[in-house]
PDB file of C-alpha atoms in Angstrom:
ATOM      1  CA  UNK L   1    -148.820 -88.875 -44.014  1.00  0.00           C
ATOM      2  CA  UNK L   2    -147.547 -86.720 -41.134  1.00  0.00           C
ATOM      3  CA  UNK L   3    -149.438 -83.487 -41.205  1.00  0.00           C
ATOM      4  CA  UNK L   4    -147.325 -80.422 -41.798  1.00  0.00           C
ATOM      5  CA  UNK L   5    -147.228 -77.996 -38.867  1.00  0.00           C
ATOM      6  CA  UNK L   6    -148.457 -74.480 -39.966  1.00  0.00           C
ATOM      7  CA  UNK L   7    -148.013 -71.255 -38.201  1.00  0.00           C
ATOM      8  CA  UNK L   8    -151.519 -71.485 -36.931  1.00  0.00           C
ATOM      9  CA  UNK L   9    -150.518 -74.845 -35.352  1.00  0.00           C
ATOM     10  CA  UNK L  10    -147.519 -73.312 -33.737  1.00  0.00           C
ATOM     11  CA  UNK L  11    -149.638 -70.582 -32.259  1.00  0.00           C
ATOM     12  CA  UNK L  12    -152.057 -73.185 -30.866  1.00  0.00           C
ATOM     13  CA  UNK L  13    -149.165 -75.171 -29.420  1.00  0.00           C
ATOM     14  CA  UNK L  14    -147.967 -72.240 -27.543  1.00  0.00           C
ATOM     15  CA  UNK L  15    -151.294 -71.457 -26.033  1.00  0.00           C
ATOM     16  CA  UNK L  16    -150.739 -74.247 -23.605  1.00  0.00           C
ATOM     17  CA  UNK L  17    -148.468 -71.956 -21.602  1.00  0.00           C
ATOM     18  CA  UNK L  18    -151.001 -69.224 -21.305  1.00  0.00           C
ATOM     19  CA  UNK L  19    -152.767 -70.959 -18.289  1.00  0.00           C
ATOM     20  CA  UNK L  20    -149.447 -71.162 -16.600  1.00  0.00           C
ATOM     21  CA  UNK L  21    -148.755 -67.464 -17.026  1.00  0.00           C
ATOM     22  CA  UNK L  22    -152.194 -66.721 -15.790  1.00  0.00           C
ATOM     23  CA  UNK L  23    -151.533 -68.969 -12.726  1.00  0.00           C
ATOM     24  CA  UNK L  24    -148.372 -66.977 -11.907  1.00  0.00           C
ATOM     25  CA  UNK L  25    -150.391 -63.724 -12.037  1.00  0.00           C
ATOM     26  CA  UNK L  26    -153.086 -65.176  -9.783  1.00  0.00           C
ATOM     27  CA  UNK L  27    -150.537 -66.658  -7.441  1.00  0.00           C
ATOM     28  CA  UNK L  28    -148.542 -63.414  -7.208  1.00  0.00           C
ATOM     29  CA  UNK L  29    -151.772 -61.508  -6.568  1.00  0.00           C
ATOM     30  CA  UNK L  30    -152.588 -64.060  -3.780  1.00  0.00           C
ATOM     31  CA  UNK L  31    -149.188 -63.447  -2.136  1.00  0.00           C
ATOM     32  CA  UNK L  32    -149.761 -59.659  -2.337  1.00  0.00           C
ATOM     33  CA  UNK L  33    -153.272 -60.087  -0.826  1.00  0.00           C
ATOM     34  CA  UNK L  34    -151.845 -62.210   1.961  1.00  0.00           C
ATOM     35  CA  UNK L  35    -149.060 -59.683   2.688  1.00  0.00           C
ATOM     36  CA  UNK L  36    -151.654 -56.845   2.733  1.00  0.00           C
ATOM     37  CA  UNK L  37    -153.809 -58.854   5.158  1.00  0.00           C
ATOM     38  CA  UNK L  38    -150.860 -59.411   7.497  1.00  0.00           C
ATOM     39  CA  UNK L  39    -149.961 -55.812   7.504  1.00  0.00           C
ATOM     40  CA  UNK L  40    -153.524 -54.897   8.057  1.00  0.00           C
ATOM     41  CA  UNK L  41    -153.668 -57.267  10.951  1.00  0.00           C
ATOM     42  CA  UNK L  42    -150.351 -55.908  12.412  1.00  0.00           C
ATOM     43  CA  UNK L  43    -151.783 -52.311  12.000  1.00  0.00           C
ATOM     44  CA  UNK L  44    -154.976 -53.362  13.889  1.00  0.00           C
ATOM     45  CA  UNK L  45    -152.733 -54.383  16.870  1.00  0.00           C
ATOM     46  CA  UNK L  46    -151.382 -50.831  17.154  1.00  0.00           C
ATOM     47  CA  UNK L  47    -152.954 -48.631  19.969  1.00  0.00           C
ATOM     48  CA  UNK L  48    -153.010 -44.996  19.104  1.00  0.00           C
ATOM     49  CA  UNK L  49    -152.248 -42.712  21.854  1.00  0.00           C
ATOM     50  CA  UNK L  50    -152.579 -39.057  22.389  1.00  0.00           C
ATOM     51  CA  UNK L  51    -149.328 -37.022  22.471  1.00  0.00           C
ATOM     52  CA  UNK L  52    -149.644 -36.564  26.286  1.00  0.00           C
ATOM     53  CA  UNK L  53    -150.222 -40.352  26.892  1.00  0.00           C
ATOM     54  CA  UNK L  54    -147.337 -41.322  24.473  1.00  0.00           C
ATOM     55  CA  UNK L  55    -145.088 -38.876  26.157  1.00  0.00           C
ATOM     56  CA  UNK L  56    -145.807 -40.380  29.565  1.00  0.00           C
ATOM     57  CA  UNK L  57    -145.287 -43.866  28.372  1.00  0.00           C
ATOM     58  CA  UNK L  58    -141.835 -43.018  26.710  1.00  0.00           C
ATOM     59  CA  UNK L  59    -140.790 -41.268  29.967  1.00  0.00           C
ATOM     60  CA  UNK L  60    -141.914 -44.036  32.280  1.00  0.00           C
ATOM     61  CA  UNK L  61    -140.351 -46.761  30.229  1.00  0.00           C
ATOM     62  CA  UNK L  62    -137.035 -44.816  29.892  1.00  0.00           C
ATOM     63  CA  UNK L  63    -136.817 -44.194  33.602  1.00  0.00           C
ATOM     64  CA  UNK L  64    -137.473 -47.834  34.198  1.00  0.00           C
ATOM     65  CA  UNK L  65    -134.626 -48.902  32.030  1.00  0.00           C
ATOM     66  CA  UNK L  66    -132.252 -46.178  33.471  1.00  0.00           C
ATOM     67  CA  UNK L  67    -132.997 -47.392  37.034  1.00  0.00           C
ATOM     68  CA  UNK L  68    -131.469 -50.694  36.147  1.00  0.00           C
ATOM     69  CA  UNK L  69    -128.269 -49.609  34.523  1.00  0.00           C
ATOM     70  CA  UNK L  70    -126.697 -46.803  32.391  1.00  0.00           C
ATOM     71  CA  UNK L  71    -127.778 -46.522  28.779  1.00  0.00           C
ATOM     72  CA  UNK L  72    -126.341 -44.361  26.033  1.00  0.00           C
ATOM     73  CA  UNK L  73    -128.902 -42.158  24.311  1.00  0.00           C
ATOM     74  CA  UNK L  74    -128.857 -44.196  21.143  1.00  0.00           C
ATOM     75  CA  UNK L  75    -129.269 -47.499  22.949  1.00  0.00           C
ATOM     76  CA  UNK L  76    -132.049 -46.150  25.170  1.00  0.00           C
ATOM     77  CA  UNK L  77    -133.976 -44.746  22.330  1.00  0.00           C
ATOM     78  CA  UNK L  78    -133.860 -48.000  20.396  1.00  0.00           C
ATOM     79  CA  UNK L  79    -134.864 -50.026  23.433  1.00  0.00           C
ATOM     80  CA  UNK L  80    -137.792 -47.743  24.461  1.00  0.00           C
ATOM     81  CA  UNK L  81    -139.207 -47.496  21.045  1.00  0.00           C
ATOM     82  CA  UNK L  82    -138.971 -51.288  20.436  1.00  0.00           C
ATOM     83  CA  UNK L  83    -140.699 -51.924  23.744  1.00  0.00           C
ATOM     84  CA  UNK L  84    -143.542 -49.599  22.637  1.00  0.00           C
ATOM     85  CA  UNK L  85    -143.891 -51.042  19.090  1.00  0.00           C
ATOM     86  CA  UNK L  86    -147.554 -51.809  19.755  1.00  0.00           C
ATOM     87  CA  UNK L  87    -148.276 -48.120  20.427  1.00  0.00           C
ATOM     88  CA  UNK L  88    -148.202 -45.150  18.295  1.00  0.00           C
ATOM     89  CA  UNK L  89    -148.682 -41.396  18.701  1.00  0.00           C
ATOM     90  CA  UNK L  90    -151.329 -39.337  16.904  1.00  0.00           C
ATOM     91  CA  UNK L  91    -150.224 -37.036  14.115  1.00  0.00           C
ATOM     92  CA  UNK L  92    -147.010 -39.149  13.617  1.00  0.00           C
ATOM     93  CA  UNK L  93    -145.247 -37.286  16.513  1.00  0.00           C
ATOM     94  CA  UNK L  94    -143.926 -40.389  18.200  1.00  0.00           C
ATOM     95  CA  UNK L  95    -140.252 -39.970  17.315  1.00  0.00           C
ATOM     96  CA  UNK L  96    -140.072 -36.274  17.862  1.00  0.00           C
ATOM     97  CA  UNK L  97    -141.845 -36.640  21.277  1.00  0.00           C
ATOM     98  CA  UNK L  98    -139.393 -39.450  22.211  1.00  0.00           C
ATOM     99  CA  UNK L  99    -136.447 -37.295  21.409  1.00  0.00           C
ATOM    100  CA  UNK L 100    -137.839 -34.413  23.536  1.00  0.00           C
ATOM    101  CA  UNK L 101    -138.236 -36.856  26.378  1.00  0.00           C
ATOM    102  CA  UNK L 102    -134.655 -38.062  26.078  1.00  0.00           C
ATOM    103  CA  UNK L 103    -133.371 -34.554  25.901  1.00  0.00           C
ATOM    104  CA  UNK L 104    -135.170 -33.734  29.149  1.00  0.00           C
ATOM    105  CA  UNK L 105    -133.719 -36.865  30.841  1.00  0.00           C
ATOM    106  CA  UNK L 106    -130.269 -35.864  29.679  1.00  0.00           C
ATOM    107  CA  UNK L 107    -130.590 -32.344  30.826  1.00  0.00           C
ATOM    108  CA  UNK L 108    -131.657 -33.461  34.406  1.00  0.00           C
ATOM    109  CA  UNK L 109    -128.709 -36.096  34.263  1.00  0.00           C
ATOM    110  CA  UNK L 110    -130.935 -39.026  34.456  1.00  0.00           C
ATOM    111  CA  UNK L 111    -129.104 -40.267  31.259  1.00  0.00           C
ATOM    112  CA  UNK L 112    -125.595 -39.342  30.457  1.00  0.00           C
ATOM    113  CA  UNK L 113    -123.379 -40.514  27.686  1.00  0.00           C
ATOM    114  CA  UNK L 114    -120.374 -39.215  29.503  1.00  0.00           C
ATOM    115  CA  UNK L 115    -121.099 -41.713  32.291  1.00  0.00           C
ATOM    116  CA  UNK L 116    -121.712 -44.462  29.871  1.00  0.00           C
ATOM    117  CA  UNK L 117    -118.373 -43.790  28.145  1.00  0.00           C
ATOM    118  CA  UNK L 118    -116.514 -43.777  31.472  1.00  0.00           C
ATOM    119  CA  UNK L 119    -118.299 -46.916  32.688  1.00  0.00           C
ATOM    120  CA  UNK L 120    -117.542 -48.903  29.523  1.00  0.00           C
ATOM    121  CA  UNK L 121    -113.977 -47.721  29.493  1.00  0.00           C
ATOM    122  CA  UNK L 122    -113.440 -48.790  33.039  1.00  0.00           C
ATOM    123  CA  UNK L 123    -115.219 -52.168  32.854  1.00  0.00           C
ATOM    124  CA  UNK L 124    -113.986 -53.215  29.529  1.00  0.00           C
ATOM    125  CA  UNK L 125    -110.593 -51.662  30.005  1.00  0.00           C
ATOM    126  CA  UNK L 126    -109.784 -54.205  32.855  1.00  0.00           C
ATOM    127  CA  UNK L 127    -110.038 -57.100  30.479  1.00  0.00           C
ATOM    128  CA  UNK L 128    -109.451 -55.658  26.992  1.00  0.00           C
ATOM    129  CA  UNK L 129    -107.187 -53.635  24.916  1.00  0.00           C
ATOM    130  CA  UNK L 130    -107.997 -50.161  23.565  1.00  0.00           C
ATOM    131  CA  UNK L 131    -109.012 -51.526  20.102  1.00  0.00           C
ATOM    132  CA  UNK L 132    -111.673 -53.685  21.823  1.00  0.00           C
ATOM    133  CA  UNK L 133    -112.761 -50.848  24.133  1.00  0.00           C
ATOM    134  CA  UNK L 134    -113.131 -48.598  21.092  1.00  0.00           C
ATOM    135  CA  UNK L 135    -115.341 -51.159  19.381  1.00  0.00           C
ATOM    136  CA  UNK L 136    -117.600 -51.326  22.473  1.00  0.00           C
ATOM    137  CA  UNK L 137    -117.918 -47.726  22.726  1.00  0.00           C
ATOM    138  CA  UNK L 138    -118.892 -47.425  19.173  1.00  0.00           C
ATOM    139  CA  UNK L 139    -121.567 -50.132  19.754  1.00  0.00           C
ATOM    140  CA  UNK L 140    -123.159 -47.722  22.287  1.00  0.00           C
ATOM    141  CA  UNK L 141    -123.605 -45.137  19.554  1.00  0.00           C
ATOM    142  CA  UNK L 142    -121.510 -42.666  21.450  1.00  0.00           C
ATOM    143  CA  UNK L 143    -120.121 -39.391  20.022  1.00  0.00           C
ATOM    144  CA  UNK L 144    -116.652 -39.737  18.536  1.00  0.00           C
ATOM    145  CA  UNK L 145    -115.293 -37.034  20.881  1.00  0.00           C
ATOM    146  CA  UNK L 146    -116.443 -38.972  23.928  1.00  0.00           C
ATOM    147  CA  UNK L 147    -114.776 -42.147  22.442  1.00  0.00           C
ATOM    148  CA  UNK L 148    -111.533 -40.260  21.817  1.00  0.00           C
ATOM    149  CA  UNK L 149    -111.456 -38.760  25.456  1.00  0.00           C
ATOM    150  CA  UNK L 150    -112.224 -42.262  26.973  1.00  0.00           C
ATOM    151  CA  UNK L 151    -109.440 -43.878  24.897  1.00  0.00           C
ATOM    152  CA  UNK L 152    -106.948 -41.133  25.753  1.00  0.00           C
ATOM    153  CA  UNK L 153    -107.513 -41.810  29.483  1.00  0.00           C
ATOM    154  CA  UNK L 154    -106.782 -45.479  28.971  1.00  0.00           C
ATOM    155  CA  UNK L 155    -103.718 -44.957  26.797  1.00  0.00           C
ATOM    156  CA  UNK L 156    -101.239 -44.617  29.655  1.00  0.00           C
ATOM    157  CA  UNK L 157    -102.354 -47.831  31.276  1.00  0.00           C
ATOM    158  CA  UNK L 158    -102.695 -50.181  28.299  1.00  0.00           C
ATOM    159  CA  UNK L 159     -99.219 -51.826  28.858  1.00  0.00           C
ATOM    160  CA  UNK L 160    -100.043 -52.465  32.506  1.00  0.00           C
ATOM    161  CA  UNK L 161    -103.527 -53.795  31.637  1.00  0.00           C
ATOM    162  CA  UNK L 162    -102.031 -56.023  28.900  1.00  0.00           C
ATOM    163  CA  UNK L 163     -99.538 -57.426  31.374  1.00  0.00           C
ATOM    164  CA  UNK L 164    -102.236 -58.162  33.846  1.00  0.00           C
ATOM    165  CA  UNK L 165    -104.243 -60.059  31.308  1.00  0.00           C
ATOM    166  CA  UNK L 166    -101.251 -61.839  29.951  1.00  0.00           C
ATOM    167  CA  UNK L 167    -100.220 -62.801  33.521  1.00  0.00           C
ATOM    168  CA  UNK L 168    -103.555 -64.161  34.457  1.00  0.00           C
ATOM    169  CA  UNK L 169    -103.927 -66.190  31.324  1.00  0.00           C
ATOM    170  CA  UNK L 170    -100.313 -67.510  30.822  1.00  0.00           C
ATOM    171  CA  UNK L 171     -98.011 -66.302  33.558  1.00  0.00           C
ATOM    172  CA  UNK L 172     -94.809 -67.269  32.006  1.00  0.00           C
ATOM    173  CA  UNK L 173     -92.791 -66.546  28.825  1.00  0.00           C
ATOM    174  CA  UNK L 174     -93.457 -68.762  25.810  1.00  0.00           C
ATOM    175  CA  UNK L 175     -91.201 -71.744  25.516  1.00  0.00           C
ATOM    176  CA  UNK L 176     -91.167 -71.877  21.795  1.00  0.00           C
ATOM    177  CA  UNK L 177     -92.429 -70.067  18.582  1.00  0.00           C
ATOM    178  CA  UNK L 178     -95.700 -72.112  18.695  1.00  0.00           C
ATOM    179  CA  UNK L 179     -96.407 -71.042  22.224  1.00  0.00           C
ATOM    180  CA  UNK L 180     -95.459 -67.464  21.435  1.00  0.00           C
ATOM    181  CA  UNK L 181     -97.906 -67.403  18.488  1.00  0.00           C
ATOM    182  CA  UNK L 182    -100.665 -68.750  20.624  1.00  0.00           C
ATOM    183  CA  UNK L 183    -100.052 -66.002  23.283  1.00  0.00           C
ATOM    184  CA  UNK L 184    -100.032 -63.384  20.529  1.00  0.00           C
ATOM    185  CA  UNK L 185    -103.200 -64.595  19.110  1.00  0.00           C
ATOM    186  CA  UNK L 186    -105.027 -64.535  22.453  1.00  0.00           C
ATOM    187  CA  UNK L 187    -103.727 -61.059  23.298  1.00  0.00           C
ATOM    188  CA  UNK L 188    -104.767 -59.744  19.876  1.00  0.00           C
ATOM    189  CA  UNK L 189    -108.239 -61.182  20.278  1.00  0.00           C
ATOM    190  CA  UNK L 190    -108.535 -59.172  23.411  1.00  0.00           C
ATOM    191  CA  UNK L 191    -107.942 -55.969  21.531  1.00  0.00           C
ATOM    192  CA  UNK L 192    -104.300 -55.215  22.394  1.00  0.00           C
ATOM    193  CA  UNK L 193    -102.032 -53.822  19.739  1.00  0.00           C
ATOM    194  CA  UNK L 194     -99.029 -56.011  18.451  1.00  0.00           C
ATOM    195  CA  UNK L 195     -96.502 -53.415  19.895  1.00  0.00           C
ATOM    196  CA  UNK L 196     -98.017 -53.692  23.369  1.00  0.00           C
ATOM    197  CA  UNK L 197     -98.128 -57.507  23.017  1.00  0.00           C
ATOM    198  CA  UNK L 198     -94.521 -57.805  21.911  1.00  0.00           C
ATOM    199  CA  UNK L 199     -93.384 -55.618  24.918  1.00  0.00           C
ATOM    200  CA  UNK L 200     -95.373 -57.690  27.341  1.00  0.00           C
ATOM    201  CA  UNK L 201     -94.017 -61.105  26.060  1.00  0.00           C
ATOM    202  CA  UNK L 202     -90.514 -59.937  25.488  1.00  0.00           C
ATOM    203  CA  UNK L 203     -90.078 -58.107  28.792  1.00  0.00           C
ATOM    204  CA  UNK L 204     -92.491 -60.091  31.049  1.00  0.00           C
ATOM    205  CA  UNK L 205     -90.119 -60.600  33.966  1.00  0.00           C
ATOM    206  CA  UNK L 206     -88.919 -56.977  33.975  1.00  0.00           C
ATOM    207  CA  UNK L 207     -92.491 -55.628  33.608  1.00  0.00           C
ATOM    208  CA  UNK L 208     -93.590 -57.734  36.486  1.00  0.00           C
ATOM    209  CA  UNK L 209     -90.722 -56.578  38.720  1.00  0.00           C
ATOM    210  CA  UNK L 210     -91.221 -52.870  37.934  1.00  0.00           C
ATOM    211  CA  UNK L 211     -95.094 -52.600  38.034  1.00  0.00           C
ATOM    212  CA  UNK L 212     -96.890 -52.081  41.322  1.00  0.00           C
TER     213      UNK L 212
END
C-alpha cells in the first residue's frame, strides 16, 4: 500500500528548500562583505591632505593642464578632480576649495570660457555646420549665453563654410538623385541645416563664382 501523505509529510518535504534559502543569505552576505572589503581597500589608498596642501595640488594640476591648451571651467574641474582621485582634503572641503582655485584662475585670466567658446567656434566652424558646433560647445559645459554669442558670430558665414566643405568633398553638382541624396547625407552629418545644404547644391556654380 502506498502511504498517504499527511500535512506533516508535506512540511517535511518543503524543508529541503530551507538549506538553499540559507545558502542564498550566506552568499549574499559574502558578496556584501567582499564589496565592503573592496571599498575599505580603496579608502585606504586615499591620502588625506590639509586644506593648504590640497589647494596647492589643485592649483598646480590646473595650471599644468592650462599650459597645454584651453579648457572650459567645467572640463578643467572634472579633469583636475579625476587626476587627484587618490587624494582628499580634510573636513570634506575638497570640492569647495577646488572651486575657489578655479575662480581665482578665471579672475586672473588663466582660464577663460570666453576664449574656449571662440576657439571651439573657430576650429570646428571651419569644417562643421552650426548644429555640430553647438553640440561641441555644449560638450564643453559652456554657459548658454556664450554658446548663443558664438553661434551668432558664425551665422553669417555658414553658407560660405558649407560651400567650402561641399567643394572639398564633392566639387561638382550631383548627376542624379542618388548622388544628391549622398551629398545631402554627408553635409547633414557635418551639422549643416537642410536649407543651407539645398542652397549649396542647387546653386553651386553661382556660389563659387560670387564668393571670394
